[in-house]
Short mmCIF file of N, CA, C and O in Angstrom, two decimals:
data_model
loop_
_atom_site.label_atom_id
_atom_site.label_comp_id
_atom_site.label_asym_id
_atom_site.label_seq_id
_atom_site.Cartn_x
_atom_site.Cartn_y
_atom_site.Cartn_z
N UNK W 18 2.01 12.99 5.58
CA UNK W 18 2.52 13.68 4.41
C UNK W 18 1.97 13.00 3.17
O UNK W 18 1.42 11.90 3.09
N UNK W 19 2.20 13.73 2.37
CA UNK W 19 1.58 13.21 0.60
C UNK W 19 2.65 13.19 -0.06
O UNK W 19 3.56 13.96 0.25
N UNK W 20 2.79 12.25 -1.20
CA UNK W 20 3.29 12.03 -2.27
C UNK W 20 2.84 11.42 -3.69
O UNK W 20 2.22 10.37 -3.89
N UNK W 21 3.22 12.15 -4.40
CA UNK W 21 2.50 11.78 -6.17
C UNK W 21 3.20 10.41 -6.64
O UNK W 21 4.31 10.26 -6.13
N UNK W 22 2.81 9.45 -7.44
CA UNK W 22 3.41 8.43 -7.82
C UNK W 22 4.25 8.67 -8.85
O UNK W 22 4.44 7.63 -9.48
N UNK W 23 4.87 9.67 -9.31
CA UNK W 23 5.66 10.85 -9.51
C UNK W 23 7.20 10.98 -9.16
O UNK W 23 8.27 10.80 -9.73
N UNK W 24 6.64 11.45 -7.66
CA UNK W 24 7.39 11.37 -6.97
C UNK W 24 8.24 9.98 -6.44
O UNK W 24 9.44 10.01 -6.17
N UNK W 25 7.67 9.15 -6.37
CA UNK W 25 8.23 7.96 -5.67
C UNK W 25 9.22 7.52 -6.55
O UNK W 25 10.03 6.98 -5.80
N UNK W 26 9.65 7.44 -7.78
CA UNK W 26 10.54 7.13 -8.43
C UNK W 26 11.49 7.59 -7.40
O UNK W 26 11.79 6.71 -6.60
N UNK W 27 11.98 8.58 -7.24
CA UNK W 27 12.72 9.29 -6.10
C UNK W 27 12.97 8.32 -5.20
O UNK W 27 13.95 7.82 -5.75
N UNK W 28 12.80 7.60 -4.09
CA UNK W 28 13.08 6.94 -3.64
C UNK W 28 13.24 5.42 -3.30
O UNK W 28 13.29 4.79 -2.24
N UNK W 29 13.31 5.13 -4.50
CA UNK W 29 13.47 3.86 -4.68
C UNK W 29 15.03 3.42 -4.53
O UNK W 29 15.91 4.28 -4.61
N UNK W 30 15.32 2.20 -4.33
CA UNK W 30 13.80 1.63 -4.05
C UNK W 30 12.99 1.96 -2.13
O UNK W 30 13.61 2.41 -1.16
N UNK W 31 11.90 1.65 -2.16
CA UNK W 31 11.50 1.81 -1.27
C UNK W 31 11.18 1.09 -0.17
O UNK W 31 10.71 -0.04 -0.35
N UNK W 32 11.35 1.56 1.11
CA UNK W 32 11.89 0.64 2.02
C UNK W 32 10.67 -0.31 2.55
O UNK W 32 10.91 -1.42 3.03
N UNK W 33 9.09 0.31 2.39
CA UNK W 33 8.10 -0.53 2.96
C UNK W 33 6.97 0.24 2.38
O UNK W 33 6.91 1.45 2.61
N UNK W 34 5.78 -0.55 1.40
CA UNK W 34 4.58 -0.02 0.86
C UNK W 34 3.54 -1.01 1.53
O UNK W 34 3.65 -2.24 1.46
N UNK W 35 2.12 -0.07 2.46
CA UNK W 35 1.65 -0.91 2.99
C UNK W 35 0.30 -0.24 1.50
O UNK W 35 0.26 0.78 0.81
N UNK W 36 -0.56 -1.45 1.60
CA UNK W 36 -1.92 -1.21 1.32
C UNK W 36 -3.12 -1.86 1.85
O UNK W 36 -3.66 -2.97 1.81
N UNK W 37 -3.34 -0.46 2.50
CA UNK W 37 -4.68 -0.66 3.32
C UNK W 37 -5.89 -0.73 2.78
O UNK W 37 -6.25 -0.13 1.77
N UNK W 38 -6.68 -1.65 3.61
CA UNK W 38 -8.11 -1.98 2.95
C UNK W 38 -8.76 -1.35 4.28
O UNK W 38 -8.86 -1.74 5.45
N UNK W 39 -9.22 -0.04 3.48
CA UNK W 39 -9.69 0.84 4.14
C UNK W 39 -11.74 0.13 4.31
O UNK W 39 -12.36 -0.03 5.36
N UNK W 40 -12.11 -0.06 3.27
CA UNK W 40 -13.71 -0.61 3.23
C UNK W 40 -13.87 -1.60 2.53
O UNK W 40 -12.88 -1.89 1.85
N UNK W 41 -15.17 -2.55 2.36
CA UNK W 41 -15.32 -3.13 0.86
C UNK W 41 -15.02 -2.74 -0.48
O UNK W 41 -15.55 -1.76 -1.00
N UNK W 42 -14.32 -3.35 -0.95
CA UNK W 42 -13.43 -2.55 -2.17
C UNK W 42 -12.54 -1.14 -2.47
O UNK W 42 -12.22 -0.67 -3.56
N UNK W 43 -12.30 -0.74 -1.33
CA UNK W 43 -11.79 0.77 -1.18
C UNK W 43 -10.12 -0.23 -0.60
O UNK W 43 -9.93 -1.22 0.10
N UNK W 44 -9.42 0.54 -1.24
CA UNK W 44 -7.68 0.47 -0.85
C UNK W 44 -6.63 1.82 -1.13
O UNK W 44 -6.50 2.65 -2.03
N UNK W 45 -6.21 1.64 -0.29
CA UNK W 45 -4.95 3.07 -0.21
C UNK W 45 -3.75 2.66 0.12
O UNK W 45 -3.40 1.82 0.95
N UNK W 46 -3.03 3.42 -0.71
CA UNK W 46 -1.61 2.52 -0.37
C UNK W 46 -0.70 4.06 0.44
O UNK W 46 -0.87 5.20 0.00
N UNK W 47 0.40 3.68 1.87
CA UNK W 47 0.96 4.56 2.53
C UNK W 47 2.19 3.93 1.65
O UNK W 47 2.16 3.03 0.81
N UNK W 48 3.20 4.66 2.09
CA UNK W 48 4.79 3.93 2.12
C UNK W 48 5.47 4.76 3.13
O UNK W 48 5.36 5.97 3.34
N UNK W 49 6.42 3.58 3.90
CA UNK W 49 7.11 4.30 4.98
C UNK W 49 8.35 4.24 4.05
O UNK W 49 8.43 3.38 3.16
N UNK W 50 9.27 5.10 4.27
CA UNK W 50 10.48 5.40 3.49
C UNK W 50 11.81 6.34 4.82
O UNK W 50 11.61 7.55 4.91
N UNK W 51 12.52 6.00 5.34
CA UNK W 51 13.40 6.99 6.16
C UNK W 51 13.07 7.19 7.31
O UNK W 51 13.76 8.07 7.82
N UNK W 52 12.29 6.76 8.01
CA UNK W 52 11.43 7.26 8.84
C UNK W 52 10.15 7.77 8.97
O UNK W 52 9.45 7.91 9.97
N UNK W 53 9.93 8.05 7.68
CA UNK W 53 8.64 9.12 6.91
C UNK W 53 7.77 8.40 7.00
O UNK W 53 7.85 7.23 7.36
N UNK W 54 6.65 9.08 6.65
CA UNK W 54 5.02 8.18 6.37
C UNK W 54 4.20 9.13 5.25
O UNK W 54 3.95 10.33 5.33
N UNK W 55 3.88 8.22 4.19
CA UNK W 55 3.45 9.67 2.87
C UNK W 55 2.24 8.38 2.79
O UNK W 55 2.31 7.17 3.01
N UNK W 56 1.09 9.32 2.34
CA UNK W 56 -0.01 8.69 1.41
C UNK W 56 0.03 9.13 0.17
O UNK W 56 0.04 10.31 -0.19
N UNK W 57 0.05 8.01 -0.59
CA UNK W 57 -0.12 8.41 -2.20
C UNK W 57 -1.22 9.23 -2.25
O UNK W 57 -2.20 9.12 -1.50
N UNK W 58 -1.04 10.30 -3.40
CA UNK W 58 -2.13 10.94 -4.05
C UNK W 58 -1.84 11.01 -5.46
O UNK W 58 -0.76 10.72 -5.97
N UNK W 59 -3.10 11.49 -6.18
CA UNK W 59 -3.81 11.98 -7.35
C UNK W 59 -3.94 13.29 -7.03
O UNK W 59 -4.94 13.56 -6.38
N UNK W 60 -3.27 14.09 -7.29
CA UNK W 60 -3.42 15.80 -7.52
C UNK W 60 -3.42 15.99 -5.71
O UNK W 60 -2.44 15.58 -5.08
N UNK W 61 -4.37 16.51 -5.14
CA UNK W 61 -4.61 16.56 -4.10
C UNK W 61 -5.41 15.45 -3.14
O UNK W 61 -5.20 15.75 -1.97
N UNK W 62 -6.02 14.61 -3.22
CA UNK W 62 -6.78 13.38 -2.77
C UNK W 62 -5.92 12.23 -2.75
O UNK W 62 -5.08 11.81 -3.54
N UNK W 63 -6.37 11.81 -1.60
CA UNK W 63 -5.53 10.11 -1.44
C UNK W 63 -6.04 9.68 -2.61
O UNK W 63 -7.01 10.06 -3.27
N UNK W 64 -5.28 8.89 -2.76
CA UNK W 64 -5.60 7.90 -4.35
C UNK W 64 -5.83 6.30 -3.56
O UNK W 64 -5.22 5.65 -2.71
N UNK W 65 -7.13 6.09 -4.44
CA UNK W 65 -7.62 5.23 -4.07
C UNK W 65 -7.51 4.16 -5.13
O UNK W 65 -7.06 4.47 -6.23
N UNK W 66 -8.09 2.28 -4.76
CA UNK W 66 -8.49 1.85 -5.74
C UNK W 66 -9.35 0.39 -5.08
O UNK W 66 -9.34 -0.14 -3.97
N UNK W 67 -10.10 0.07 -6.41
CA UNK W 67 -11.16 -0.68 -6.04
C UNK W 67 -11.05 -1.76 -5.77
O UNK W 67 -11.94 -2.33 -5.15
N UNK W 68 -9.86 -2.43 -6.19
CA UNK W 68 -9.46 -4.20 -5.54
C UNK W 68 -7.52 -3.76 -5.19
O UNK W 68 -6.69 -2.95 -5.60
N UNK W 69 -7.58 -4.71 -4.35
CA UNK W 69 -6.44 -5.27 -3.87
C UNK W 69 -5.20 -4.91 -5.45
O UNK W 69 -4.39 -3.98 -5.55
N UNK W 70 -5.48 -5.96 -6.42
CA UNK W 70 -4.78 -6.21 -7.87
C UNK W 70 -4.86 -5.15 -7.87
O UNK W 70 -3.98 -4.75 -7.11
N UNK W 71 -5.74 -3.84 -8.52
CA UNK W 71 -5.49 -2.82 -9.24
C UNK W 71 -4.33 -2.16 -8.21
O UNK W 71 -3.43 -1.47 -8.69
N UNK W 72 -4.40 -2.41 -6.75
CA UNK W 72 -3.35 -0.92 -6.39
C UNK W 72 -1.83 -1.86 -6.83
O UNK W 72 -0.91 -1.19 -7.29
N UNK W 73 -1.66 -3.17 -6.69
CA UNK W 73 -0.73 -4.00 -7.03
C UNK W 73 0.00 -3.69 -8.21
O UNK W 73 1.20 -3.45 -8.30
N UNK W 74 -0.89 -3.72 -9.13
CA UNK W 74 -0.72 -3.14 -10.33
C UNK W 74 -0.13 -1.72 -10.50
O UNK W 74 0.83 -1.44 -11.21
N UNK W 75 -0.60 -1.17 -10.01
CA UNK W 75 -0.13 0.10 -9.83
C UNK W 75 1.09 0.50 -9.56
O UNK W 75 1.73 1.29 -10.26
N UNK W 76 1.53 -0.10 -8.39
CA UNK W 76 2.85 -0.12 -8.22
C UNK W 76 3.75 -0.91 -8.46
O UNK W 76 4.80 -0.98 -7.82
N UNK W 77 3.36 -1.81 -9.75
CA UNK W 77 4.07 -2.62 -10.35
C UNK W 77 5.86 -2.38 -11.13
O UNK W 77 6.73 -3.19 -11.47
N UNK W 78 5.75 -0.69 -11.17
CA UNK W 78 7.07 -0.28 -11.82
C UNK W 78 8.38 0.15 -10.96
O UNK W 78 9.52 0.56 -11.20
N UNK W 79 7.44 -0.24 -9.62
CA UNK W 79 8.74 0.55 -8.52
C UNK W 79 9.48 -0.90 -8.43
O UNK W 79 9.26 -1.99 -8.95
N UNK W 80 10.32 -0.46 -7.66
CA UNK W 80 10.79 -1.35 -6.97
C UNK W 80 10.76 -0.71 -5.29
O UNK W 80 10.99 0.41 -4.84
N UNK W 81 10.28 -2.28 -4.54
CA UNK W 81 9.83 -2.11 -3.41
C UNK W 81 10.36 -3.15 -2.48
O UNK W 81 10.10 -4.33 -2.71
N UNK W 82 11.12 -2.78 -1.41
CA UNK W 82 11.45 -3.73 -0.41
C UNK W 82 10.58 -4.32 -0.30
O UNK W 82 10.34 -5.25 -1.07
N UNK W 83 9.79 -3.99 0.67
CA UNK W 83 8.77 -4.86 1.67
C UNK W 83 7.46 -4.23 1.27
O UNK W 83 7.26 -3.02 1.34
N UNK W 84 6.56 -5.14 0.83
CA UNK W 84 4.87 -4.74 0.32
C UNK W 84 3.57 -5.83 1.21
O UNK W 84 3.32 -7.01 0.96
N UNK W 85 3.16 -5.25 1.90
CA UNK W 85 1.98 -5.95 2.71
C UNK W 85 0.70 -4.91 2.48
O UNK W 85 0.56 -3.75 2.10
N UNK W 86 -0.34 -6.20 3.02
CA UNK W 86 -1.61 -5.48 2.93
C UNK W 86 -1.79 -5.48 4.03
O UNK W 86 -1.40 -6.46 4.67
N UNK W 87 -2.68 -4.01 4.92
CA UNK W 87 -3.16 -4.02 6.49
C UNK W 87 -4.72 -4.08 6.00
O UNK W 87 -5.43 -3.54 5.16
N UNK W 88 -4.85 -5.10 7.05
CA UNK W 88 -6.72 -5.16 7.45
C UNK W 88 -7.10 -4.80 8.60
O UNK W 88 -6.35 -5.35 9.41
N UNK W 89 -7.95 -4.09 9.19
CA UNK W 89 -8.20 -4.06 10.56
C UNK W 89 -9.84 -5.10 10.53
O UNK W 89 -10.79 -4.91 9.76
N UNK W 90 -9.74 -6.07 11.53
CA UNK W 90 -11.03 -7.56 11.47
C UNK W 90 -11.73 -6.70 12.18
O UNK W 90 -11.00 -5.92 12.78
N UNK W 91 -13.26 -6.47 12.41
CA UNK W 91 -14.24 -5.88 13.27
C UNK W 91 -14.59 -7.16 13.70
O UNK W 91 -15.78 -7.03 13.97
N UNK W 92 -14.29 -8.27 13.91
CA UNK W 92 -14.54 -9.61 14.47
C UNK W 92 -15.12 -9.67 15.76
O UNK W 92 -16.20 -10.18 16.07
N UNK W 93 -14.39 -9.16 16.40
CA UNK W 93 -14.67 -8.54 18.05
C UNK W 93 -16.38 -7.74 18.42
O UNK W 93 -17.29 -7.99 19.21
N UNK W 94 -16.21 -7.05 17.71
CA UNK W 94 -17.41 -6.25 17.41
C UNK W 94 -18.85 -7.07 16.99
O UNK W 94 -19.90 -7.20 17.62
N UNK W 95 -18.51 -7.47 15.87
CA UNK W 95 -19.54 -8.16 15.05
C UNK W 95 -20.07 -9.46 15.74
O UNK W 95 -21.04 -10.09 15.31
N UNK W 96 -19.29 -9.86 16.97
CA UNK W 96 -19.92 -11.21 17.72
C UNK W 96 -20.41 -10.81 19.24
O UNK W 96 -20.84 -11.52 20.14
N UNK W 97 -20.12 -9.12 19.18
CA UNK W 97 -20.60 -8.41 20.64
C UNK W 97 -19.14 -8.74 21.71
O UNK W 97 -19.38 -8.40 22.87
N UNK W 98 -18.07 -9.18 21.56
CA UNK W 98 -17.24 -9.13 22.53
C UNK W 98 -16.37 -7.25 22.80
O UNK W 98 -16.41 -6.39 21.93
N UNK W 99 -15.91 -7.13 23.74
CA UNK W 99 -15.43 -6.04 24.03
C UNK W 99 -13.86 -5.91 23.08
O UNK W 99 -13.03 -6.82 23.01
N UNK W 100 -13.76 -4.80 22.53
CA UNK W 100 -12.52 -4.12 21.63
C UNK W 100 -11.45 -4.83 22.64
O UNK W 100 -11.71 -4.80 23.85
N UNK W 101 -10.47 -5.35 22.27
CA UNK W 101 -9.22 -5.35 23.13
C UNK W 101 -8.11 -4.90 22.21
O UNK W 101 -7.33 -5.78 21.85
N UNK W 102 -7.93 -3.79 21.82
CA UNK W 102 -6.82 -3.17 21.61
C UNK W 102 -7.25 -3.08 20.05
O UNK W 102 -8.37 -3.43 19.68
N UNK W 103 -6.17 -2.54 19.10
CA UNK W 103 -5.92 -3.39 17.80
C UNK W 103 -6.12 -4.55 17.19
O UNK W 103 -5.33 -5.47 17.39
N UNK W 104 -6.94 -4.68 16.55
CA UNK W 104 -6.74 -6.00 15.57
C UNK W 104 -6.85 -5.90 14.18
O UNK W 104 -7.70 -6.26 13.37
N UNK W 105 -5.66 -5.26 14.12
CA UNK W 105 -4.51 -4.70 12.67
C UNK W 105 -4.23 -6.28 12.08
O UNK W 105 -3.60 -7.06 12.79
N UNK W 106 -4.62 -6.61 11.02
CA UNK W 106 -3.80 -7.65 10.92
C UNK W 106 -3.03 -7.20 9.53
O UNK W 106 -3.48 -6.37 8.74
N UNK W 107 -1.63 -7.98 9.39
CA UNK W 107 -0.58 -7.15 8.17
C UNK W 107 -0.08 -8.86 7.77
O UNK W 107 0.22 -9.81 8.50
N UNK W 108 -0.16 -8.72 6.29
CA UNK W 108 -0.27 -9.76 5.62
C UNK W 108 0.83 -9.35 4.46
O UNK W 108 0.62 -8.36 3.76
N UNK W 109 2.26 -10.33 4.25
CA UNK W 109 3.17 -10.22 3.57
C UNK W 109 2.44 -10.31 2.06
O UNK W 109 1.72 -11.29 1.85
N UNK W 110 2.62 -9.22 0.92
CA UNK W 110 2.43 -9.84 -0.33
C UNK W 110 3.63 -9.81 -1.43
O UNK W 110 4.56 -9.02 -1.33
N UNK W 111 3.54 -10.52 -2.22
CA UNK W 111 4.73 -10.75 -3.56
C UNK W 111 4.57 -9.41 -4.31
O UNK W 111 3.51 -8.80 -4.51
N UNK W 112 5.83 -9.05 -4.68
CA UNK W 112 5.21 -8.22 -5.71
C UNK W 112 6.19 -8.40 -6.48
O UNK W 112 7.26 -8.87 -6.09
N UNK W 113 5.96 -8.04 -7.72
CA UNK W 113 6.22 -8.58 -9.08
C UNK W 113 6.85 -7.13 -9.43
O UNK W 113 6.06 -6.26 -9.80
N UNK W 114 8.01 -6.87 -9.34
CA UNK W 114 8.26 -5.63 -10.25
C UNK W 114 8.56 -6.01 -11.96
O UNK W 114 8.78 -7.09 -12.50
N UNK W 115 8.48 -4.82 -12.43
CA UNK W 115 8.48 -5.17 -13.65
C UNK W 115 9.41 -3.70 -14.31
O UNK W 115 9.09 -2.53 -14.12
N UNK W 116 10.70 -4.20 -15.17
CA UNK W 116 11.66 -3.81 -15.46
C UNK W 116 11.63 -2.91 -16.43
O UNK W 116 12.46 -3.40 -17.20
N UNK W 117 11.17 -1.74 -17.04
CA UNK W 117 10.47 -1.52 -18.35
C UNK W 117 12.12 -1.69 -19.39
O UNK W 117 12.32 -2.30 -20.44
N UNK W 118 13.18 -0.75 -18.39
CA UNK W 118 14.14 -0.91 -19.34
C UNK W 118 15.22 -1.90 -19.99
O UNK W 118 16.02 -1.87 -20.92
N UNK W 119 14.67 -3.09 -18.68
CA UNK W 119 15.18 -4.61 -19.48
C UNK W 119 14.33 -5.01 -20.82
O UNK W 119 14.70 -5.53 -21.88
N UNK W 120 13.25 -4.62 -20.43
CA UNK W 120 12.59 -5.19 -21.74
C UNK W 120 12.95 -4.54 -23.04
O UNK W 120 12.94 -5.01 -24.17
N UNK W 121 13.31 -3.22 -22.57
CA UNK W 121 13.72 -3.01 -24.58
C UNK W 121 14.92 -3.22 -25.00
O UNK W 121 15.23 -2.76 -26.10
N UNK W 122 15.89 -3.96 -24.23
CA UNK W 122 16.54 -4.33 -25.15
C UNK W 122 16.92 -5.74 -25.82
O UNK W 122 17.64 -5.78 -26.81
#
């Protein structure tokens, strides 16, 4: 499923935002919420971004339970050994929310 960053105000806070590092410099962020699974979009297209920080940034206004980044290592591959399953690796990150309406007053 899709969701606009829009939308996500709506469910906050939210229960788990992963961001995947889909290529060299390519990242997409999912969030599981209820059971659900949504990819952020921009109008119709996954929304993408070019470092790690910028999608961080991005979702700097939510508030978010749990925020990790998924990597999948081609390690296996790249030294000629045979695939054994998954090698997803999911890496806890900080995230910094940021309050807009504490700050004005």
């Amino acid at each position: 499923m899709k969701i606009s960053y829009e939308e996500l105000g709506q469910l906050e806070p939210i229960e788990k935002v992963i961001i995947q590092s889909v290529d060299l410099s390519l990242y997409r962020v999912m969030i599981e919420h209820q059971g659900e699974t949504y990819y952020l979009v921009d109008g119709s297209q996954i929304q993408t971004y070019r470092s790690l920080q910028a999608a961080k940034t991005a979702l700097s206004l939510l508030r978010i339970i749990k925020l990790v980044l998924q990597h999948t290592s081609a390690y296996d591959e790249m030294i000629g050994h045979p695939e054994k399953g998954s090698n997803l690796m999911e890496i806890k990150l900080e995230h910094l929310h940021f309050d807009t309406q504490s700050r004005a007053n």
